[in-house]
PDB file of N, CA and C in Angstrom:
ATOM      1  N   ASP X   1     -28.864 -59.591 -62.969  1.00 63.00           N
ATOM      2  CA  ASP X   1     -28.156 -60.571 -62.167  1.00 63.00           C
ATOM      3  C   ASP X   1     -27.270 -61.394 -63.091  1.00 63.00           C
ATOM      4  N   HIS X   2     -26.110 -60.875 -63.376  1.00 69.00           N
ATOM      5  CA  HIS X   2     -25.203 -61.561 -64.291  1.00 69.00           C
ATOM      6  C   HIS X   2     -24.561 -62.806 -63.680  1.00 69.00           C
ATOM      7  N   LEU X   3     -24.670 -62.981 -62.385  1.00 74.00           N
ATOM      8  CA  LEU X   3     -24.103 -64.164 -61.725  1.00 74.00           C
ATOM      9  C   LEU X   3     -25.123 -65.288 -61.575  1.00 74.00           C
ATOM     10  N   ASN X   4     -26.360 -64.982 -61.884  1.00 79.00           N
ATOM     11  CA  ASN X   4     -27.435 -65.973 -61.842  1.00 79.00           C
ATOM     12  C   ASN X   4     -27.596 -66.642 -60.475  1.00 79.00           C
ATOM     13  N   TYR X   5     -27.431 -65.904 -59.406  1.00 82.00           N
ATOM     14  CA  TYR X   5     -27.633 -66.488 -58.083  1.00 82.00           C
ATOM     15  C   TYR X   5     -29.047 -66.240 -57.560  1.00 82.00           C
ATOM     16  N   ARG X   6     -29.855 -65.530 -58.318  1.00 83.00           N
ATOM     17  CA  ARG X   6     -31.258 -65.335 -57.966  1.00 83.00           C
ATOM     18  C   ARG X   6     -32.125 -65.827 -59.119  1.00 83.00           C
ATOM     19  N   LYS X   7     -33.278 -66.352 -58.780  1.00 87.00           N
ATOM     20  CA  LYS X   7     -34.213 -66.787 -59.813  1.00 87.00           C
ATOM     21  C   LYS X   7     -34.789 -65.563 -60.508  1.00 87.00           C
ATOM     22  N   LYS X   8     -35.111 -65.719 -61.771  1.00 87.00           N
ATOM     23  CA  LYS X   8     -35.608 -64.609 -62.585  1.00 87.00           C
ATOM     24  C   LYS X   8     -36.856 -63.972 -61.976  1.00 87.00           C
ATOM     25  N   ASN X   9     -37.790 -64.777 -61.489  1.00 90.00           N
ATOM     26  CA  ASN X   9     -39.020 -64.206 -60.921  1.00 90.00           C
ATOM     27  C   ASN X   9     -38.741 -63.443 -59.626  1.00 90.00           C
ATOM     28  N   GLU X  10     -37.750 -63.886 -58.854  1.00 90.00           N
ATOM     29  CA  GLU X  10     -37.390 -63.148 -57.644  1.00 90.00           C
ATOM     30  C   GLU X  10     -36.769 -61.804 -58.000  1.00 90.00           C
ATOM     31  N   LEU X  11     -35.897 -61.814 -58.976  1.00 88.00           N
ATOM     32  CA  LEU X  11     -35.269 -60.574 -59.426  1.00 88.00           C
ATOM     33  C   LEU X  11     -36.322 -59.601 -59.958  1.00 88.00           C
ATOM     34  N   ASN X  12     -37.250 -60.095 -60.764  1.00 89.00           N
ATOM     35  CA  ASN X  12     -38.318 -59.238 -61.300  1.00 89.00           C
ATOM     36  C   ASN X  12     -39.172 -58.639 -60.188  1.00 89.00           C
ATOM     37  N   HIS X  13     -39.440 -59.434 -59.169  1.00 91.00           N
ATOM     38  CA  HIS X  13     -40.215 -58.946 -58.026  1.00 91.00           C
ATOM     39  C   HIS X  13     -39.548 -57.726 -57.400  1.00 91.00           C
ATOM     40  N   TRP X  14     -38.245 -57.803 -57.198  1.00 89.00           N
ATOM     41  CA  TRP X  14     -37.545 -56.699 -56.547  1.00 89.00           C
ATOM     42  C   TRP X  14     -37.301 -55.526 -57.479  1.00 89.00           C
ATOM     43  N   VAL X  15     -37.150 -55.792 -58.759  1.00 89.00           N
ATOM     44  CA  VAL X  15     -37.000 -54.696 -59.718  1.00 89.00           C
ATOM     45  C   VAL X  15     -38.265 -53.834 -59.719  1.00 89.00           C
ATOM     46  N   LYS X  16     -39.429 -54.462 -59.629  1.00 91.00           N
ATOM     47  CA  LYS X  16     -40.693 -53.721 -59.580  1.00 91.00           C
ATOM     48  C   LYS X  16     -40.805 -52.869 -58.317  1.00 91.00           C
ATOM     49  N   ARG X  17     -40.129 -53.285 -57.250  1.00 93.00           N
ATOM     50  CA  ARG X  17     -40.208 -52.557 -55.988  1.00 93.00           C
ATOM     51  C   ARG X  17     -39.047 -51.573 -55.806  1.00 93.00           C
ATOM     52  N   ASP X  18     -38.304 -51.300 -56.849  1.00 94.00           N
ATOM     53  CA  ASP X  18     -37.146 -50.400 -56.790  1.00 94.00           C
ATOM     54  C   ASP X  18     -37.569 -49.054 -56.193  1.00 94.00           C
ATOM     55  N   PRO X  19     -37.061 -48.713 -54.998  1.00 94.00           N
ATOM     56  CA  PRO X  19     -37.515 -47.483 -54.337  1.00 94.00           C
ATOM     57  C   PRO X  19     -37.126 -46.213 -55.079  1.00 94.00           C
ATOM     58  N   ILE X  20     -36.028 -46.242 -55.801  1.00 93.00           N
ATOM     59  CA  ILE X  20     -35.621 -45.041 -56.536  1.00 93.00           C
ATOM     60  C   ILE X  20     -36.596 -44.778 -57.684  1.00 93.00           C
ATOM     61  N   LYS X  21     -36.904 -45.801 -58.445  1.00 93.00           N
ATOM     62  CA  LYS X  21     -37.862 -45.631 -59.546  1.00 93.00           C
ATOM     63  C   LYS X  21     -39.240 -45.276 -59.013  1.00 93.00           C
ATOM     64  N   ASN X  22     -39.655 -45.925 -57.948  1.00 95.00           N
ATOM     65  CA  ASN X  22     -40.970 -45.631 -57.377  1.00 95.00           C
ATOM     66  C   ASN X  22     -41.059 -44.197 -56.877  1.00 95.00           C
ATOM     67  N   PHE X  23     -40.024 -43.716 -56.219  1.00 96.00           N
ATOM     68  CA  PHE X  23     -40.025 -42.338 -55.720  1.00 96.00           C
ATOM     69  C   PHE X  23     -40.004 -41.353 -56.886  1.00 96.00           C
ATOM     70  N   ARG X  24     -39.208 -41.661 -57.910  1.00 95.00           N
ATOM     71  CA  ARG X  24     -39.187 -40.809 -59.104  1.00 95.00           C
ATOM     72  C   ARG X  24     -40.592 -40.701 -59.692  1.00 95.00           C
ATOM     73  N   ASN X  25     -41.290 -41.818 -59.799  1.00 95.00           N
ATOM     74  CA  ASN X  25     -42.642 -41.809 -60.352  1.00 95.00           C
ATOM     75  C   ASN X  25     -43.608 -40.993 -59.497  1.00 95.00           C
ATOM     76  N   ILE X  26     -43.461 -41.068 -58.196  1.00 97.00           N
ATOM     77  CA  ILE X  26     -44.292 -40.257 -57.298  1.00 97.00           C
ATOM     78  C   ILE X  26     -44.039 -38.769 -57.541  1.00 97.00           C
ATOM     79  N   LEU X  27     -42.767 -38.399 -57.639  1.00 97.00           N
ATOM     80  CA  LEU X  27     -42.424 -36.989 -57.850  1.00 97.00           C
ATOM     81  C   LEU X  27     -42.965 -36.479 -59.187  1.00 97.00           C
ATOM     82  N   ILE X  28     -42.897 -37.315 -60.202  1.00 97.00           N
ATOM     83  CA  ILE X  28     -43.420 -36.921 -61.513  1.00 97.00           C
ATOM     84  C   ILE X  28     -44.944 -36.843 -61.477  1.00 97.00           C
ATOM     85  N   ASN X  29     -45.595 -37.840 -60.899  1.00 97.00           N
ATOM     86  CA  ASN X  29     -47.063 -37.855 -60.846  1.00 97.00           C
ATOM     87  C   ASN X  29     -47.631 -36.690 -60.038  1.00 97.00           C
ATOM     88  N   LYS X  30     -46.913 -36.267 -59.019  1.00 98.00           N
ATOM     89  CA  LYS X  30     -47.371 -35.134 -58.208  1.00 98.00           C
ATOM     90  C   LYS X  30     -46.902 -33.799 -58.787  1.00 98.00           C
ATOM     91  N   LYS X  31     -46.257 -33.876 -59.938  1.00 97.00           N
ATOM     92  CA  LYS X  31     -45.755 -32.690 -60.643  1.00 97.00           C
ATOM     93  C   LYS X  31     -44.772 -31.877 -59.808  1.00 97.00           C
ATOM     94  N   ILE X  32     -44.011 -32.588 -58.985  1.00 97.00           N
ATOM     95  CA  ILE X  32     -42.938 -31.944 -58.223  1.00 97.00           C
ATOM     96  C   ILE X  32     -41.712 -31.811 -59.107  1.00 97.00           C
ATOM     97  N   LEU X  33     -41.472 -32.839 -59.931  1.00 97.00           N
ATOM     98  CA  LEU X  33     -40.390 -32.825 -60.916  1.00 97.00           C
ATOM     99  C   LEU X  33     -40.951 -33.287 -62.247  1.00 97.00           C
ATOM    100  N   ASN X  34     -40.219 -32.957 -63.316  1.00 97.00           N
ATOM    101  CA  ASN X  34     -40.579 -33.485 -64.626  1.00 97.00           C
ATOM    102  C   ASN X  34     -39.388 -34.289 -65.160  1.00 97.00           C
ATOM    103  N   ASN X  35     -39.548 -34.865 -66.336  1.00 95.00           N
ATOM    104  CA  ASN X  35     -38.485 -35.703 -66.888  1.00 95.00           C
ATOM    105  C   ASN X  35     -37.186 -34.933 -67.113  1.00 95.00           C
ATOM    106  N   ASN X  36     -37.294 -33.665 -67.473  1.00 97.00           N
ATOM    107  CA  ASN X  36     -36.085 -32.845 -67.649  1.00 97.00           C
ATOM    108  C   ASN X  36     -35.356 -32.659 -66.326  1.00 97.00           C
ATOM    109  N   ASP X  37     -36.108 -32.433 -65.270  1.00 97.00           N
ATOM    110  CA  ASP X  37     -35.503 -32.302 -63.945  1.00 97.00           C
ATOM    111  C   ASP X  37     -34.776 -33.591 -63.554  1.00 97.00           C
ATOM    112  N   ILE X  38     -35.432 -34.719 -63.805  1.00 96.00           N
ATOM    113  CA  ILE X  38     -34.845 -36.020 -63.480  1.00 96.00           C
ATOM    114  C   ILE X  38     -33.553 -36.220 -64.262  1.00 96.00           C
ATOM    115  N   GLU X  39     -33.578 -35.860 -65.542  1.00 96.00           N
ATOM    116  CA  GLU X  39     -32.389 -36.014 -66.384  1.00 96.00           C
ATOM    117  C   GLU X  39     -31.234 -35.146 -65.866  1.00 96.00           C
ATOM    118  N   LYS X  40     -31.524 -33.919 -65.453  1.00 97.00           N
ATOM    119  CA  LYS X  40     -30.491 -33.037 -64.895  1.00 97.00           C
ATOM    120  C   LYS X  40     -29.896 -33.640 -63.621  1.00 97.00           C
ATOM    121  N   ILE X  41     -30.759 -34.172 -62.780  1.00 96.00           N
ATOM    122  CA  ILE X  41     -30.287 -34.797 -61.535  1.00 96.00           C
ATOM    123  C   ILE X  41     -29.417 -36.005 -61.858  1.00 96.00           C
ATOM    124  N   ASN X  42     -29.856 -36.829 -62.796  1.00 95.00           N
ATOM    125  CA  ASN X  42     -29.077 -38.012 -63.172  1.00 95.00           C
ATOM    126  C   ASN X  42     -27.716 -37.631 -63.736  1.00 95.00           C
ATOM    127  N   LYS X  43     -27.672 -36.586 -64.553  1.00 98.00           N
ATOM    128  CA  LYS X  43     -26.389 -36.126 -65.101  1.00 98.00           C
ATOM    129  C   LYS X  43     -25.468 -35.616 -63.996  1.00 98.00           C
ATOM    130  N   LYS X  44     -26.033 -34.878 -63.046  1.00 98.00           N
ATOM    131  CA  LYS X  44     -25.234 -34.369 -61.935  1.00 98.00           C
ATOM    132  C   LYS X  44     -24.668 -35.521 -61.101  1.00 98.00           C
ATOM    133  N   ILE X  45     -25.484 -36.514 -60.841  1.00 97.00           N
ATOM    134  CA  ILE X  45     -25.042 -37.679 -60.070  1.00 97.00           C
ATOM    135  C   ILE X  45     -23.957 -38.425 -60.839  1.00 97.00           C
ATOM    136  N   GLN X  46     -24.173 -38.637 -62.138  1.00 98.00           N
ATOM    137  CA  GLN X  46     -23.183 -39.359 -62.948  1.00 98.00           C
ATOM    138  C   GLN X  46     -21.858 -38.606 -62.987  1.00 98.00           C
ATOM    139  N   LYS X  47     -21.918 -37.288 -63.066  1.00 98.00           N
ATOM    140  CA  LYS X  47     -20.700 -36.475 -63.083  1.00 98.00           C
ATOM    141  C   LYS X  47     -19.932 -36.655 -61.764  1.00 98.00           C
ATOM    142  N   GLU X  48     -20.647 -36.642 -60.647  1.00 98.00           N
ATOM    143  CA  GLU X  48     -20.011 -36.834 -59.347  1.00 98.00           C
ATOM    144  C   GLU X  48     -19.384 -38.225 -59.235  1.00 98.00           C
ATOM    145  N   ILE X  49     -20.078 -39.224 -59.736  1.00 98.00           N
ATOM    146  CA  ILE X  49     -19.542 -40.590 -59.725  1.00 98.00           C
ATOM    147  C   ILE X  49     -18.277 -40.653 -60.579  1.00 98.00           C
ATOM    148  N   ASP X  50     -18.336 -40.085 -61.778  1.00 98.00           N
ATOM    149  CA  ASP X  50     -17.180 -40.107 -62.678  1.00 98.00           C
ATOM    150  C   ASP X  50     -15.977 -39.402 -62.065  1.00 98.00           C
ATOM    151  N   LEU X  51     -16.210 -38.228 -61.467  1.00 98.00           N
ATOM    152  CA  LEU X  51     -15.112 -37.495 -60.835  1.00 98.00           C
ATOM    153  C   LEU X  51     -14.506 -38.296 -59.686  1.00 98.00           C
ATOM    154  N   SER X  52     -15.338 -38.914 -58.886  1.00 97.00           N
ATOM    155  CA  SER X  52     -14.852 -39.722 -57.766  1.00 97.00           C
ATOM    156  C   SER X  52     -14.071 -40.927 -58.267  1.00 97.00           C
ATOM    157  N   PHE X  53     -14.576 -41.562 -59.314  1.00 96.00           N
ATOM    158  CA  PHE X  53     -13.897 -42.722 -59.877  1.00 96.00           C
ATOM    159  C   PHE X  53     -12.524 -42.331 -60.415  1.00 96.00           C
ATOM    160  N   HIS X  54     -12.471 -41.252 -61.184  1.00 97.00           N
ATOM    161  CA  HIS X  54     -11.190 -40.806 -61.745  1.00 97.00           C
ATOM    162  C   HIS X  54     -10.223 -40.390 -60.648  1.00 97.00           C
ATOM    163  N   HIS X  55     -10.724 -39.764 -59.607  1.00 97.00           N
ATOM    164  CA  HIS X  55      -9.868 -39.397 -58.473  1.00 97.00           C
ATOM    165  C   HIS X  55      -9.269 -40.656 -57.836  1.00 97.00           C
ATOM    166  N   ALA X  56     -10.098 -41.670 -57.656  1.00 95.00           N
ATOM    167  CA  ALA X  56      -9.621 -42.918 -57.048  1.00 95.00           C
ATOM    168  C   ALA X  56      -8.578 -43.597 -57.923  1.00 95.00           C
ATOM    169  N   ILE X  57      -8.798 -43.610 -59.228  1.00 95.00           N
ATOM    170  CA  ILE X  57      -7.862 -44.249 -60.155  1.00 95.00           C
ATOM    171  C   ILE X  57      -6.515 -43.522 -60.148  1.00 95.00           C
ATOM    172  N   LYS X  58      -6.548 -42.193 -60.093  1.00 97.00           N
ATOM    173  CA  LYS X  58      -5.316 -41.405 -60.134  1.00 97.00           C
ATOM    174  C   LYS X  58      -4.596 -41.373 -58.791  1.00 97.00           C
ATOM    175  N   SER X  59      -5.306 -41.684 -57.723  1.00 94.00           N
ATOM    176  CA  SER X  59      -4.711 -41.603 -56.386  1.00 94.00           C
ATOM    177  C   SER X  59      -3.731 -42.747 -56.152  1.00 94.00           C
ATOM    178  N   GLU X  60      -2.762 -42.456 -55.336  1.00 93.00           N
ATOM    179  CA  GLU X  60      -1.800 -43.475 -54.953  1.00 93.00           C
ATOM    180  C   GLU X  60      -2.480 -44.498 -54.053  1.00 93.00           C
ATOM    181  N   PHE X  61      -2.137 -45.755 -54.253  1.00 90.00           N
ATOM    182  CA  PHE X  61      -2.699 -46.805 -53.423  1.00 90.00           C
ATOM    183  C   PHE X  61      -2.220 -46.594 -51.989  1.00 90.00           C
ATOM    184  N   PRO X  62      -3.078 -46.757 -50.987  1.00 87.00           N
ATOM    185  CA  PRO X  62      -2.669 -46.524 -49.594  1.00 87.00           C
ATOM    186  C   PRO X  62      -1.541 -47.464 -49.168  1.00 87.00           C
ATOM    187  N   LYS X  63      -0.738 -46.963 -48.261  1.00 91.00           N
ATOM    188  CA  LYS X  63       0.350 -47.774 -47.715  1.00 91.00           C
ATOM    189  C   LYS X  63      -0.223 -48.764 -46.703  1.00 91.00           C
ATOM    190  N   PHE X  64       0.396 -49.918 -46.619  1.00 92.00           N
ATOM    191  CA  PHE X  64      -0.050 -50.926 -45.670  1.00 92.00           C
ATOM    192  C   PHE X  64       0.030 -50.385 -44.243  1.00 92.00           C
ATOM    193  N   SER X  65       1.002 -49.524 -43.979  1.00 91.00           N
ATOM    194  CA  SER X  65       1.161 -48.964 -42.628  1.00 91.00           C
ATOM    195  C   SER X  65      -0.005 -48.052 -42.237  1.00 91.00           C
ATOM    196  N   ASP X  66      -0.787 -47.602 -43.207  1.00 90.00           N
ATOM    197  CA  ASP X  66      -1.945 -46.741 -42.933  1.00 90.00           C
ATOM    198  C   ASP X  66      -3.227 -47.530 -42.673  1.00 90.00           C
ATOM    199  N   LEU X  67      -3.135 -48.844 -42.706  1.00 88.00           N
ATOM    200  CA  LEU X  67      -4.309 -49.691 -42.596  1.00 88.00           C
ATOM    201  C   LEU X  67      -5.144 -49.398 -41.354  1.00 88.00           C
ATOM    202  N   ASN X  68      -4.515 -49.162 -40.238  1.00 88.00           N
ATOM    203  CA  ASN X  68      -5.243 -48.955 -38.972  1.00 88.00           C
ATOM    204  C   ASN X  68      -5.339 -47.506 -38.542  1.00 88.00           C
ATOM    205  N   LYS X  69      -5.046 -46.580 -39.416  1.00 89.00           N
ATOM    206  CA  LYS X  69      -5.152 -45.165 -39.069  1.00 89.00           C
ATOM    207  C   LYS X  69      -6.601 -44.713 -39.169  1.00 89.00           C
ATOM    208  N   ASN X  70      -6.960 -43.772 -38.337  1.00 87.00           N
ATOM    209  CA  ASN X  70      -8.300 -43.156 -38.330  1.00 87.00           C
ATOM    210  C   ASN X  70      -9.419 -44.151 -38.103  1.00 87.00           C
ATOM    211  N   ILE X  71      -9.160 -45.159 -37.292  1.00 87.00           N
ATOM    212  CA  ILE X  71     -10.180 -46.111 -36.907  1.00 87.00           C
ATOM    213  C   ILE X  71     -10.551 -45.798 -35.462  1.00 87.00           C
ATOM    214  N   PHE X  72     -11.836 -45.643 -35.224  1.00 85.00           N
ATOM    215  CA  PHE X  72     -12.303 -45.252 -33.897  1.00 85.00           C
ATOM    216  C   PHE X  72     -13.318 -46.259 -33.379  1.00 85.00           C
ATOM    217  N   SER X  73     -13.387 -46.355 -32.090  1.00 81.00           N
ATOM    218  CA  SER X  73     -14.347 -47.246 -31.466  1.00 81.00           C
ATOM    219  C   SER X  73     -15.054 -46.492 -30.347  1.00 81.00           C
ATOM    220  N   SER X  74     -16.307 -46.827 -30.134  1.00 72.00           N
ATOM    221  CA  SER X  74     -17.031 -46.146 -29.057  1.00 72.00           C
ATOM    222  C   SER X  74     -17.240 -47.069 -27.885  1.00 72.00           C
TER     223      SER X  74
END
């Protein structure tokens, strides 16, 4: 929390309840995945994030006239 809008003990409480870390630990403890599997998954995710980020940076900024295109309501 680099903005310091949460108290340290509150932040620690939620860090301990991190569902991604907890699920990873369950998968490892049940021997469904191992640390190598987790590392491969993390690398694949990071690669996808990096590719998406670079695509966004290289893409032309949308035109203001496109602001309301492809908006649907039910």
